[in-house]
């Protein structure tokens, strides 16, 4: 949720240190792997949300016994 809020706030041009500090540890490694599209479009928030969602579902199913 914080990544989504950070994206929305960045479109308005507001800088929020709390949002930056709590989400940058996830986004910065992805930015190193993914170059910006067209020189300005950053897909790292989208990839981060997808990876977090996938990992959450995987571990939930692992705990529930679906992947054993």
mmCIF file of N, CA and C in Angstrom:
data_model
loop_
_atom_site.group_PDB
_atom_site.id
_atom_site.type_symbol
_atom_site.label_atom_id
_atom_site.label_comp_id
_atom_site.label_asym_id
_atom_site.label_seq_id
_atom_site.Cartn_x
_atom_site.Cartn_y
_atom_site.Cartn_z
ATOM 1 N N UNK A 1 0.829 -1.185 0.000
ATOM 2 C CA UNK A 1 0.000 0.000 0.000
ATOM 3 C C UNK A 1 0.877 1.254 0.000
ATOM 4 N N UNK A 2 1.978 1.195 0.744
ATOM 5 C CA UNK A 2 2.857 2.363 0.797
ATOM 6 C C UNK A 2 3.503 2.659 -0.556
ATOM 7 N N UNK A 3 3.799 1.616 -1.323
ATOM 8 C CA UNK A 3 4.372 1.827 -2.655
ATOM 9 C C UNK A 3 3.354 2.542 -3.537
ATOM 10 N N UNK A 4 2.110 2.118 -3.482
ATOM 11 C CA UNK A 4 1.055 2.761 -4.263
ATOM 12 C C UNK A 4 0.901 4.230 -3.858
ATOM 13 N N UNK A 5 0.897 4.494 -2.568
ATOM 14 C CA UNK A 5 0.767 5.876 -2.087
ATOM 15 C C UNK A 5 1.975 6.696 -2.532
ATOM 16 N N UNK A 6 3.162 6.088 -2.496
ATOM 17 C CA UNK A 6 4.363 6.812 -2.941
ATOM 18 C C UNK A 6 4.262 7.201 -4.408
ATOM 19 N N UNK A 7 3.760 6.296 -5.232
ATOM 20 C CA UNK A 7 3.601 6.609 -6.653
ATOM 21 C C UNK A 7 2.618 7.764 -6.841
ATOM 22 N N UNK A 8 1.485 7.701 -6.163
ATOM 23 C CA UNK A 8 0.491 8.772 -6.291
ATOM 24 C C UNK A 8 1.044 10.120 -5.819
ATOM 25 N N UNK A 9 1.742 10.104 -4.704
ATOM 26 C CA UNK A 9 2.300 11.337 -4.157
ATOM 27 C C UNK A 9 3.384 11.890 -5.084
ATOM 28 N N UNK A 10 4.154 11.017 -5.712
ATOM 29 C CA UNK A 10 5.212 11.487 -6.607
ATOM 30 C C UNK A 10 4.638 12.149 -7.852
ATOM 31 N N UNK A 11 3.467 11.722 -8.302
ATOM 32 C CA UNK A 11 2.844 12.362 -9.464
ATOM 33 C C UNK A 11 2.458 13.804 -9.156
ATOM 34 N N UNK A 12 2.077 14.056 -7.908
ATOM 35 C CA UNK A 12 1.696 15.407 -7.502
ATOM 36 C C UNK A 12 2.932 16.266 -7.281
ATOM 37 N N UNK A 13 4.061 15.631 -7.001
ATOM 38 C CA UNK A 13 5.305 16.362 -6.807
ATOM 39 C C UNK A 13 5.650 16.589 -5.351
ATOM 40 N N UNK A 14 4.971 15.883 -4.459
ATOM 41 C CA UNK A 14 5.234 16.019 -3.027
ATOM 42 C C UNK A 14 6.293 15.001 -2.633
ATOM 43 N N UNK A 15 7.260 15.438 -1.862
ATOM 44 C CA UNK A 15 8.284 14.520 -1.350
ATOM 45 C C UNK A 15 7.975 14.222 0.111
ATOM 46 N N UNK A 16 7.915 12.939 0.430
ATOM 47 C CA UNK A 16 7.615 12.516 1.784
ATOM 48 C C UNK A 16 8.732 11.587 2.255
ATOM 49 N N UNK A 17 9.481 12.003 3.247
ATOM 50 C CA UNK A 17 10.630 11.228 3.722
ATOM 51 C C UNK A 17 10.210 9.869 4.282
ATOM 52 N N UNK A 18 9.092 9.806 4.994
ATOM 53 C CA UNK A 18 8.631 8.530 5.546
ATOM 54 C C UNK A 18 8.348 7.524 4.428
ATOM 55 N N UNK A 19 7.612 7.942 3.394
ATOM 56 C CA UNK A 19 7.306 7.037 2.279
ATOM 57 C C UNK A 19 8.579 6.614 1.560
ATOM 58 N N UNK A 20 9.485 7.556 1.373
ATOM 59 C CA UNK A 20 10.744 7.247 0.693
ATOM 60 C C UNK A 20 11.548 6.223 1.496
ATOM 61 N N UNK A 21 11.705 6.479 2.792
ATOM 62 C CA UNK A 21 12.521 5.598 3.629
ATOM 63 C C UNK A 21 11.932 4.197 3.768
ATOM 64 N N UNK A 22 10.617 4.092 3.799
ATOM 65 C CA UNK A 22 10.007 2.775 4.001
ATOM 66 C C UNK A 22 9.857 1.962 2.717
ATOM 67 N N UNK A 23 9.977 2.582 1.570
ATOM 68 C CA UNK A 23 9.803 1.839 0.318
ATOM 69 C C UNK A 23 11.079 1.735 -0.515
ATOM 70 N N UNK A 24 12.053 2.558 -0.240
ATOM 71 C CA UNK A 24 13.247 2.590 -1.093
ATOM 72 C C UNK A 24 14.058 1.302 -1.025
ATOM 73 N N UNK A 25 14.046 0.621 0.108
ATOM 74 C CA UNK A 25 14.818 -0.624 0.221
ATOM 75 C C UNK A 25 14.291 -1.708 -0.717
ATOM 76 N N UNK A 26 13.024 -1.596 -1.109
ATOM 77 C CA UNK A 26 12.440 -2.553 -2.059
ATOM 78 C C UNK A 26 12.654 -2.071 -3.492
ATOM 79 N N UNK A 27 12.501 -0.789 -3.716
ATOM 80 C CA UNK A 27 12.527 -0.250 -5.074
ATOM 81 C C UNK A 27 13.934 -0.077 -5.644
ATOM 82 N N UNK A 28 14.898 0.284 -4.827
ATOM 83 C CA UNK A 28 16.229 0.572 -5.371
ATOM 84 C C UNK A 28 16.908 -0.643 -6.021
ATOM 85 N N UNK A 29 16.835 -1.859 -5.449
ATOM 86 C CA UNK A 29 17.431 -3.003 -6.161
ATOM 87 C C UNK A 29 16.729 -3.285 -7.494
ATOM 88 N N UNK A 30 15.423 -3.060 -7.539
ATOM 89 C CA UNK A 30 14.706 -3.293 -8.796
ATOM 90 C C UNK A 30 15.092 -2.266 -9.854
ATOM 91 N N UNK A 31 15.337 -1.031 -9.437
ATOM 92 C CA UNK A 31 15.757 0.003 -10.386
ATOM 93 C C UNK A 31 17.114 -0.307 -10.997
ATOM 94 N N UNK A 32 17.965 -0.980 -10.229
ATOM 95 C CA UNK A 32 19.272 -1.360 -10.756
ATOM 96 C C UNK A 32 19.140 -2.414 -11.852
ATOM 97 N N UNK A 33 18.118 -3.264 -11.743
ATOM 98 C CA UNK A 33 17.912 -4.330 -12.724
ATOM 99 C C UNK A 33 17.063 -3.891 -13.912
ATOM 100 N N UNK A 34 16.153 -2.934 -13.689
ATOM 101 C CA UNK A 34 15.222 -2.508 -14.733
ATOM 102 C C UNK A 34 15.533 -1.086 -15.188
ATOM 103 N N UNK A 35 15.922 -0.910 -16.430
ATOM 104 C CA UNK A 35 16.124 0.459 -16.899
ATOM 105 C C UNK A 35 14.772 1.140 -17.103
ATOM 106 N N UNK A 36 14.703 2.463 -16.945
ATOM 107 C CA UNK A 36 13.438 3.163 -17.170
ATOM 108 C C UNK A 36 13.018 3.082 -18.642
ATOM 109 N N UNK A 37 11.737 2.868 -18.879
ATOM 110 C CA UNK A 37 11.218 2.807 -20.246
ATOM 111 C C UNK A 37 11.122 4.214 -20.824
ATOM 112 N N UNK A 38 11.663 4.392 -21.982
ATOM 113 C CA UNK A 38 11.597 5.695 -22.625
ATOM 114 C C UNK A 38 12.394 6.757 -21.887
ATOM 115 N N UNK A 39 13.218 6.341 -20.939
ATOM 116 C CA UNK A 39 14.034 7.270 -20.192
ATOM 117 C C UNK A 39 13.361 7.904 -18.993
ATOM 118 N N UNK A 40 12.045 7.690 -18.817
ATOM 119 C CA UNK A 40 11.359 8.364 -17.714
ATOM 120 C C UNK A 40 10.337 7.500 -16.985
ATOM 121 N N UNK A 41 9.893 6.407 -17.555
ATOM 122 C CA UNK A 41 8.862 5.574 -16.937
ATOM 123 C C UNK A 41 9.511 4.507 -16.067
ATOM 124 N N UNK A 42 9.276 4.594 -14.764
ATOM 125 C CA UNK A 42 9.859 3.675 -13.787
ATOM 126 C C UNK A 42 8.858 2.568 -13.476
ATOM 127 N N UNK A 43 9.208 1.344 -13.841
ATOM 128 C CA UNK A 43 8.322 0.206 -13.596
ATOM 129 C C UNK A 43 8.633 -0.520 -12.289
ATOM 130 N N UNK A 44 9.626 -0.055 -11.549
ATOM 131 C CA UNK A 44 10.003 -0.762 -10.320
ATOM 132 C C UNK A 44 8.867 -0.835 -9.290
ATOM 133 N N UNK A 45 8.016 0.188 -9.112
ATOM 134 C CA UNK A 45 6.906 0.012 -8.168
ATOM 135 C C UNK A 45 5.931 -1.092 -8.580
ATOM 136 N N UNK A 46 5.637 -1.181 -9.866
ATOM 137 C CA UNK A 46 4.733 -2.221 -10.357
ATOM 138 C C UNK A 46 5.334 -3.603 -10.136
ATOM 139 N N UNK A 47 6.600 -3.773 -10.477
ATOM 140 C CA UNK A 47 7.274 -5.061 -10.301
ATOM 141 C C UNK A 47 7.347 -5.410 -8.815
ATOM 142 N N UNK A 48 7.628 -4.423 -7.963
ATOM 143 C CA UNK A 48 7.710 -4.669 -6.523
ATOM 144 C C UNK A 48 6.378 -5.158 -5.973
ATOM 145 N N UNK A 49 5.290 -4.512 -6.371
ATOM 146 C CA UNK A 49 3.967 -4.926 -5.890
ATOM 147 C C UNK A 49 3.645 -6.339 -6.369
ATOM 148 N N UNK A 50 3.961 -6.642 -7.614
ATOM 149 C CA UNK A 50 3.712 -7.988 -8.135
ATOM 150 C C UNK A 50 4.542 -9.038 -7.399
ATOM 151 N N UNK A 51 5.814 -8.740 -7.132
ATOM 152 C CA UNK A 51 6.661 -9.684 -6.412
ATOM 153 C C UNK A 51 6.190 -9.888 -4.970
ATOM 154 N N UNK A 52 5.799 -8.810 -4.316
ATOM 155 C CA UNK A 52 5.292 -8.920 -2.945
ATOM 156 C C UNK A 52 4.009 -9.740 -2.912
ATOM 157 N N UNK A 53 3.132 -9.505 -3.872
ATOM 158 C CA UNK A 53 1.875 -10.257 -3.947
ATOM 159 C C UNK A 53 2.144 -11.740 -4.206
ATOM 160 N N UNK A 54 3.051 -12.025 -5.147
ATOM 161 C CA UNK A 54 3.395 -13.411 -5.455
ATOM 162 C C UNK A 54 4.003 -14.108 -4.242
ATOM 163 N N UNK A 55 4.949 -13.441 -3.573
ATOM 164 C CA UNK A 55 5.600 -14.034 -2.404
ATOM 165 C C UNK A 55 4.590 -14.271 -1.280
ATOM 166 N N UNK A 56 3.698 -13.321 -1.072
ATOM 167 C CA UNK A 56 2.679 -13.488 -0.041
ATOM 168 C C UNK A 56 1.779 -14.672 -0.323
ATOM 169 N N UNK A 57 1.318 -14.804 -1.561
ATOM 170 C CA UNK A 57 0.470 -15.938 -1.933
ATOM 171 C C UNK A 57 1.221 -17.260 -1.828
ATOM 172 N N UNK A 58 2.479 -17.257 -2.250
ATOM 173 C CA UNK A 58 3.280 -18.474 -2.191
ATOM 174 C C UNK A 58 3.435 -18.957 -0.756
ATOM 175 N N UNK A 59 3.828 -18.044 0.146
ATOM 176 C CA UNK A 59 4.038 -18.446 1.537
ATOM 177 C C UNK A 59 2.731 -18.796 2.237
ATOM 178 N N UNK A 60 1.657 -18.126 1.889
ATOM 179 C CA UNK A 60 0.361 -18.481 2.462
ATOM 180 C C UNK A 60 -0.037 -19.895 2.052
ATOM 181 N N UNK A 61 0.144 -20.205 0.757
ATOM 182 C CA UNK A 61 -0.180 -21.554 0.282
ATOM 183 C C UNK A 61 0.785 -22.592 0.842
ATOM 184 N N UNK A 62 2.029 -22.198 1.052
ATOM 185 C CA UNK A 62 3.005 -23.120 1.633
ATOM 186 C C UNK A 62 2.614 -23.463 3.077
ATOM 187 N N UNK A 63 2.193 -22.468 3.807
ATOM 188 C CA UNK A 63 1.748 -22.695 5.186
ATOM 189 C C UNK A 63 0.471 -23.536 5.209
ATOM 190 N N UNK A 64 -0.418 -23.280 4.266
ATOM 191 C CA UNK A 64 -1.688 -24.010 4.221
ATOM 192 C C UNK A 64 -1.500 -25.433 3.696
ATOM 193 N N UNK A 65 -0.336 -25.731 3.102
ATOM 194 C CA UNK A 65 -0.085 -27.067 2.624
ATOM 195 C C UNK A 65 -0.447 -27.303 1.177
ATOM 196 N N UNK A 66 -0.719 -26.267 0.419
ATOM 197 C CA UNK A 66 -1.123 -26.437 -0.970
ATOM 198 C C UNK A 66 0.044 -26.785 -1.882
ATOM 199 N N UNK A 67 1.270 -26.395 -1.518
ATOM 200 C CA UNK A 67 2.411 -26.628 -2.387
ATOM 201 C C UNK A 67 3.243 -27.842 -1.953
ATOM 202 N N UNK A 68 2.797 -28.580 -0.975
ATOM 203 C CA UNK A 68 3.606 -29.718 -0.500
ATOM 204 C C UNK A 68 3.376 -30.942 -1.293
#
